[in-house]
mmCIF file of C-alpha atoms and ligand atoms in Angstrom:
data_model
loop_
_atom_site.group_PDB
_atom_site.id
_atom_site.type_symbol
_atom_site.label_atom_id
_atom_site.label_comp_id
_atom_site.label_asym_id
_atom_site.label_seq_id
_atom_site.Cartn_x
_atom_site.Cartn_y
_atom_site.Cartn_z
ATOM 1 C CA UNK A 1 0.808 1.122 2.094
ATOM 2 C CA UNK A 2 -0.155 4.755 0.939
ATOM 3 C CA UNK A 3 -3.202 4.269 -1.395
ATOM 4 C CA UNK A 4 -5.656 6.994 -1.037
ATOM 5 C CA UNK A 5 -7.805 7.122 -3.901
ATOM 6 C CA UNK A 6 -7.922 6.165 -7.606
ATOM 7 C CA UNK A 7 -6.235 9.417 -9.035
ATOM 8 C CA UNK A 8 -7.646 8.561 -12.743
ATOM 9 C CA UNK A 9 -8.700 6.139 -15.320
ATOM 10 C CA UNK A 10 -6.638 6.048 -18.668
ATOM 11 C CA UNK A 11 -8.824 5.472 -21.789
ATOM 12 C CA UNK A 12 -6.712 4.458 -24.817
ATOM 13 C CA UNK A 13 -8.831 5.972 -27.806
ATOM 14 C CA UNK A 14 -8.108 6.850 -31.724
ATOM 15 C CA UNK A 15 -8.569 9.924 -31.597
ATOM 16 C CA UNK A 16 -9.125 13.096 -29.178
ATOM 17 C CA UNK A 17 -10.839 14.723 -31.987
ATOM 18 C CA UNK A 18 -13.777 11.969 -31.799
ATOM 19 C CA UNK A 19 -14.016 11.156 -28.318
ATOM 20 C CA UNK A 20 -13.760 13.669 -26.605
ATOM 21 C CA UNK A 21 -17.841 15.089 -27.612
ATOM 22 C CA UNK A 22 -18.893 11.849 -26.069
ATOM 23 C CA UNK A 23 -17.744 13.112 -22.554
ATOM 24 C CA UNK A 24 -18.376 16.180 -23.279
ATOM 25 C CA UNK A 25 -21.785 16.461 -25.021
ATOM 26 C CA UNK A 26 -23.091 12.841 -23.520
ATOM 27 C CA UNK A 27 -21.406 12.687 -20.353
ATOM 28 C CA UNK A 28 -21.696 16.601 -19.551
ATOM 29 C CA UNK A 29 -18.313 16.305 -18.203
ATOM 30 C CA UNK A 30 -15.763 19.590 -19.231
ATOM 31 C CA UNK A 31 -12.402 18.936 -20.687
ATOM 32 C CA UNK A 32 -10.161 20.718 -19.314
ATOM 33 C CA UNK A 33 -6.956 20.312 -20.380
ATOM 34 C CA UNK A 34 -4.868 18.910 -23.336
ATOM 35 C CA UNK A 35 -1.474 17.460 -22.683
ATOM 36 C CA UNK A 36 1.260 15.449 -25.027
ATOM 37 C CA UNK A 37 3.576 13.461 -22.976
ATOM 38 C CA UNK A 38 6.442 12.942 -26.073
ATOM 39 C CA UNK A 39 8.426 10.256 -23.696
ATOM 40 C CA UNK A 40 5.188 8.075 -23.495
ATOM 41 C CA UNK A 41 4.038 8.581 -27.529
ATOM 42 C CA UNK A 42 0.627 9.779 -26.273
ATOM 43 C CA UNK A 43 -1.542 13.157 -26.549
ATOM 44 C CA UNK A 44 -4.179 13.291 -23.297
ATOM 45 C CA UNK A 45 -7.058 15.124 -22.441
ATOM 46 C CA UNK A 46 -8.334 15.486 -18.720
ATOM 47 C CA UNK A 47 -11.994 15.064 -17.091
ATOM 48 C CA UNK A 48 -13.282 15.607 -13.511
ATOM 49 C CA UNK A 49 -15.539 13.403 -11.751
ATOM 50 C CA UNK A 50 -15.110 13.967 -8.279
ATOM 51 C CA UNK A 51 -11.411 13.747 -7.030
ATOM 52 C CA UNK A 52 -11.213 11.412 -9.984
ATOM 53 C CA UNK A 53 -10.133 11.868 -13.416
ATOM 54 C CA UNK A 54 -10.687 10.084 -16.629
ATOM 55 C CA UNK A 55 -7.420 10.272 -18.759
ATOM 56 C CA UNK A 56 -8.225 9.821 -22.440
ATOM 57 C CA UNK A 57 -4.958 8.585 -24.521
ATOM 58 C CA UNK A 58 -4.657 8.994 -28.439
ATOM 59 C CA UNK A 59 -0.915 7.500 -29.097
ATOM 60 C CA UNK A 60 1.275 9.652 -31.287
ATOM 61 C CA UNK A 61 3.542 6.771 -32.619
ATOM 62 C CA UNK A 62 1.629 3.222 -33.618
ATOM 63 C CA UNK A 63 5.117 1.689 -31.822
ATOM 64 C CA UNK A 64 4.550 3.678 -28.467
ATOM 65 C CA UNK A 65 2.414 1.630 -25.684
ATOM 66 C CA UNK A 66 -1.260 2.830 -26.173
ATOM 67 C CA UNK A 67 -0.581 2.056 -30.190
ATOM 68 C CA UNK A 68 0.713 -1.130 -29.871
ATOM 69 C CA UNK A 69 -2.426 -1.458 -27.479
ATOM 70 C CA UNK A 70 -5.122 -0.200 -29.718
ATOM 71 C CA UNK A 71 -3.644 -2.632 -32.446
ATOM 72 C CA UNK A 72 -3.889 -5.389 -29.888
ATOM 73 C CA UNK A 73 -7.160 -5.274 -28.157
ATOM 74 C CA UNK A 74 -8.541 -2.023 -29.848
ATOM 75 C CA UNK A 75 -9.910 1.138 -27.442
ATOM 76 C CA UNK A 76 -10.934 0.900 -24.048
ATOM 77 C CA UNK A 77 -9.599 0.652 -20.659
ATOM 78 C CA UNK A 78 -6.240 0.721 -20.595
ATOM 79 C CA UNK A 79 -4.673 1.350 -17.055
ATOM 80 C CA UNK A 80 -6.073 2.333 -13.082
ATOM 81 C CA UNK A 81 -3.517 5.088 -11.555
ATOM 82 C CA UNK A 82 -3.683 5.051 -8.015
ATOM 83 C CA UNK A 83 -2.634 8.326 -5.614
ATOM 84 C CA UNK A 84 -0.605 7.374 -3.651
ATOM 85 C CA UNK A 85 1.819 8.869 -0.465
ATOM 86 C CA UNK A 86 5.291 7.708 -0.606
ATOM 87 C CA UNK A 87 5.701 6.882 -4.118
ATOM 88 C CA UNK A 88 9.563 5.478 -4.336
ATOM 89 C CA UNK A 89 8.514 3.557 -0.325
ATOM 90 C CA UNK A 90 5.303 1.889 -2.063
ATOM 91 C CA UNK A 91 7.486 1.023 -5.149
ATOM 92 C CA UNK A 92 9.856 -0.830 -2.790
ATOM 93 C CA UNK A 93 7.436 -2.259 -1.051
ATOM 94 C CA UNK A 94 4.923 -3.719 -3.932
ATOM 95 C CA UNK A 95 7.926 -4.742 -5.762
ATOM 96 C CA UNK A 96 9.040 -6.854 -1.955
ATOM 97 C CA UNK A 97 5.789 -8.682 -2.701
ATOM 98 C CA UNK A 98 6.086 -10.239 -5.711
ATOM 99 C CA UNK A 99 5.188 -7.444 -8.327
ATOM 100 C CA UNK A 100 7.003 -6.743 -11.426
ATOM 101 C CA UNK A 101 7.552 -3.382 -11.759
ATOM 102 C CA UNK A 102 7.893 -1.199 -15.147
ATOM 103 C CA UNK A 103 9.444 1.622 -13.480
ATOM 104 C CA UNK A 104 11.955 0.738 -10.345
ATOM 105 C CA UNK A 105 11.755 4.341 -9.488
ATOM 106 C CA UNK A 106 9.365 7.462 -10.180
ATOM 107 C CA UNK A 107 9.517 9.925 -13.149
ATOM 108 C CA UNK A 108 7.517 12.783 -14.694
ATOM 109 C CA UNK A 109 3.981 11.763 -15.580
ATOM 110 C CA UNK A 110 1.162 14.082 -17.392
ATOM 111 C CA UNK A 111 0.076 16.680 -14.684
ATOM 112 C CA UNK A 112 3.531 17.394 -13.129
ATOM 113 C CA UNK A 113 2.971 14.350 -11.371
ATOM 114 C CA UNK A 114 5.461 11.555 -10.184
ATOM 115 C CA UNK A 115 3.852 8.354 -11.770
ATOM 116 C CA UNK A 116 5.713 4.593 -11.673
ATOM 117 C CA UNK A 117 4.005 1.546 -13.753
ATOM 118 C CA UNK A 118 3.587 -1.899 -12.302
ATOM 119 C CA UNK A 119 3.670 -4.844 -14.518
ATOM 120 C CA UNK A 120 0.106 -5.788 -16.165
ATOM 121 C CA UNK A 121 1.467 -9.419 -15.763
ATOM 122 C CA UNK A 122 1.991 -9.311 -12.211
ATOM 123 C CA UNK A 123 -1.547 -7.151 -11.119
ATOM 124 C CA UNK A 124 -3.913 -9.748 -12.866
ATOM 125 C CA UNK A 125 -4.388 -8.055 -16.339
ATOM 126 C CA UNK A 126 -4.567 -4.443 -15.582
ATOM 127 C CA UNK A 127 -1.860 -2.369 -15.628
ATOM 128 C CA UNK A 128 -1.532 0.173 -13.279
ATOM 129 C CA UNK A 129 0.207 3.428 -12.326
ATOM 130 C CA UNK A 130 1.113 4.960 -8.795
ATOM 131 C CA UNK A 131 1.206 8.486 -9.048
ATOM 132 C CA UNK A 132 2.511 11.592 -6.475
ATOM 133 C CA UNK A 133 1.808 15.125 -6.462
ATOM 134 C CA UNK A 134 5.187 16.109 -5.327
ATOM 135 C CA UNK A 135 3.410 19.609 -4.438
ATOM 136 C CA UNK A 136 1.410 17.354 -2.005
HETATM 137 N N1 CMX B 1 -3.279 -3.597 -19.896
HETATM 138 C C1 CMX B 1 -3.208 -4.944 -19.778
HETATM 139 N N2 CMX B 1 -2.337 -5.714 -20.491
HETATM 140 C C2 CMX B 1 -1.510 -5.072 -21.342
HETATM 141 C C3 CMX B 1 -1.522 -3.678 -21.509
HETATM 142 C C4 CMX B 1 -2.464 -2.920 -20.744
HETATM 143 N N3 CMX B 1 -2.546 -1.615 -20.859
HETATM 144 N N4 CMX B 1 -0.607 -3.325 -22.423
HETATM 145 C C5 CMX B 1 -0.012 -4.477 -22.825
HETATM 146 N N5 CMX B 1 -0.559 -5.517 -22.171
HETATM 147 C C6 CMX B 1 -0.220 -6.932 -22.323
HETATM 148 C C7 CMX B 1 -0.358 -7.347 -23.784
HETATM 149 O O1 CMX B 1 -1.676 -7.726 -24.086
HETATM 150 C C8 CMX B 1 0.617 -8.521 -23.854
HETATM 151 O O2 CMX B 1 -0.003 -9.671 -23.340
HETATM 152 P P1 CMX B 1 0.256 -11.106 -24.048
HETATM 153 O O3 CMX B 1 1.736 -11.372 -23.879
HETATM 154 O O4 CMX B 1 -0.597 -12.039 -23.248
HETATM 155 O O5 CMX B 1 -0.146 -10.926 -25.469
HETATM 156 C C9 CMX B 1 1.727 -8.100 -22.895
HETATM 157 O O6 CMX B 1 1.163 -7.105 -22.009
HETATM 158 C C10 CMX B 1 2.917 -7.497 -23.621
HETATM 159 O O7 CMX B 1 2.398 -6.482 -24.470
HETATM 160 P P2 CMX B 1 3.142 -5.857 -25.716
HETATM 161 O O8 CMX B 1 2.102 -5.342 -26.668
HETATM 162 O O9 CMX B 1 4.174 -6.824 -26.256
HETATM 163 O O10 CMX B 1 3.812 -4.610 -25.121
HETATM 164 P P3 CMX B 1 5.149 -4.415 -24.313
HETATM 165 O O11 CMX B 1 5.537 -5.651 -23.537
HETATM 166 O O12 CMX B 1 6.150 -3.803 -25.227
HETATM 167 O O13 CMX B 1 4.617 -3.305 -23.292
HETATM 168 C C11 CMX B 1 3.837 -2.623 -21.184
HETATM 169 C C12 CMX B 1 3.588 -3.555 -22.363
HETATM 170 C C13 CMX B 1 2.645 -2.715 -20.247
HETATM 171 C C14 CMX B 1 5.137 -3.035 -20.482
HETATM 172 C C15 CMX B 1 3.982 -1.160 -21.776
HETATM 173 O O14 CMX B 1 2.771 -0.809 -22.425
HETATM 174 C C16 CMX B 1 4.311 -0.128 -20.718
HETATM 175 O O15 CMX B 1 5.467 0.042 -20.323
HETATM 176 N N6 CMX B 1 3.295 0.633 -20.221
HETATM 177 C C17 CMX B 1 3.518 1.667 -19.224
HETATM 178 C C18 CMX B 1 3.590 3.030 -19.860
HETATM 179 C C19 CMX B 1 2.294 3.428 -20.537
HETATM 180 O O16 CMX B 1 1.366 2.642 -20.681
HETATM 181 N N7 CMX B 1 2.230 4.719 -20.960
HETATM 182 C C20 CMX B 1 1.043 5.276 -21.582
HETATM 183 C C21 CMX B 1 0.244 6.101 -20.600
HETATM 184 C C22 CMX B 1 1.026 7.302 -20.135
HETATM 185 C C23 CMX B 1 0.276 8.262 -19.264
HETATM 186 O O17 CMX B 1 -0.733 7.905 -18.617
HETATM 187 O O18 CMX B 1 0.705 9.420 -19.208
#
């Protein structure tokens, strides 16, 4: 299995506008880029701590998934993104073991990066990403 570190931490918020001064003026952290990913419904904005980012996620369409989240359970954690090496391999592989996966096989992700889903249900509540540089 290919894990090497937790790539980032997606943040489902309301707004960019509003939450990004908390991790920037609080947190001291620097934003440093802006991103809308139109085939996920979301706008993100991108922190550095460490090798690890926080991914902040204002949804563009109440029916995308960080809407119908926010409507759910309201703002807060809403997915762990692992790096990983061998992205389509570890997707065979989880999915060999019992997961359910969201995506069966990788596509583009915020960042240029290859990113796959696995199944909140089947990962004990949180639902979580496997992402590739494919300039790695
Ligand atoms: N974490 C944990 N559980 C979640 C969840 C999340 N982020 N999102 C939804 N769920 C749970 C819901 O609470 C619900 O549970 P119950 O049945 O117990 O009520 C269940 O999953 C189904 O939720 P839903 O609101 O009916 O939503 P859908 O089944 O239509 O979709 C999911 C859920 C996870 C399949 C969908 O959100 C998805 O495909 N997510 C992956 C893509 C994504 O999240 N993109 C945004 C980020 C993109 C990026 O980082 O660039």
């Amino acid at each position: 299995m290919g894990l090497t570190h937790i790539e980032h931490l997606g943040i489902a918020v309301k707004s960019l506008e509003t939450a990004i001064p908390y991790y920037e003026t609080v947190l001291g952290l620097k934003c440093y880029a802006v991103e809308e990913v139109a085939e996920q419904k979301v706008k993100t904005a991108f922190f550095k701590v460490g090798q690890t980012k926080i991914e902040l996620l204002e949804s563009t369409d109440p029916e995308g998934p960080v809407g119908k989240f926010i409507e759910k359970k309201g703002e807060g954690v809403h997915h762990i993104a692992f790096a990983v090496e061998g992205l389509q391999e570890t997707l065979d592989l989880v999915a060999e073991r019992g997961v359910t996966l969201i995506d069966k096989s990788p596509r583009k992700g915020a960042e240029g990066l290859n990113i796959a889903f696995l199944h909140p249900k089947s990962t004990f509540g949180v639902l979580t990403e496997l992402c590739e540089d494919p300039n790695k």
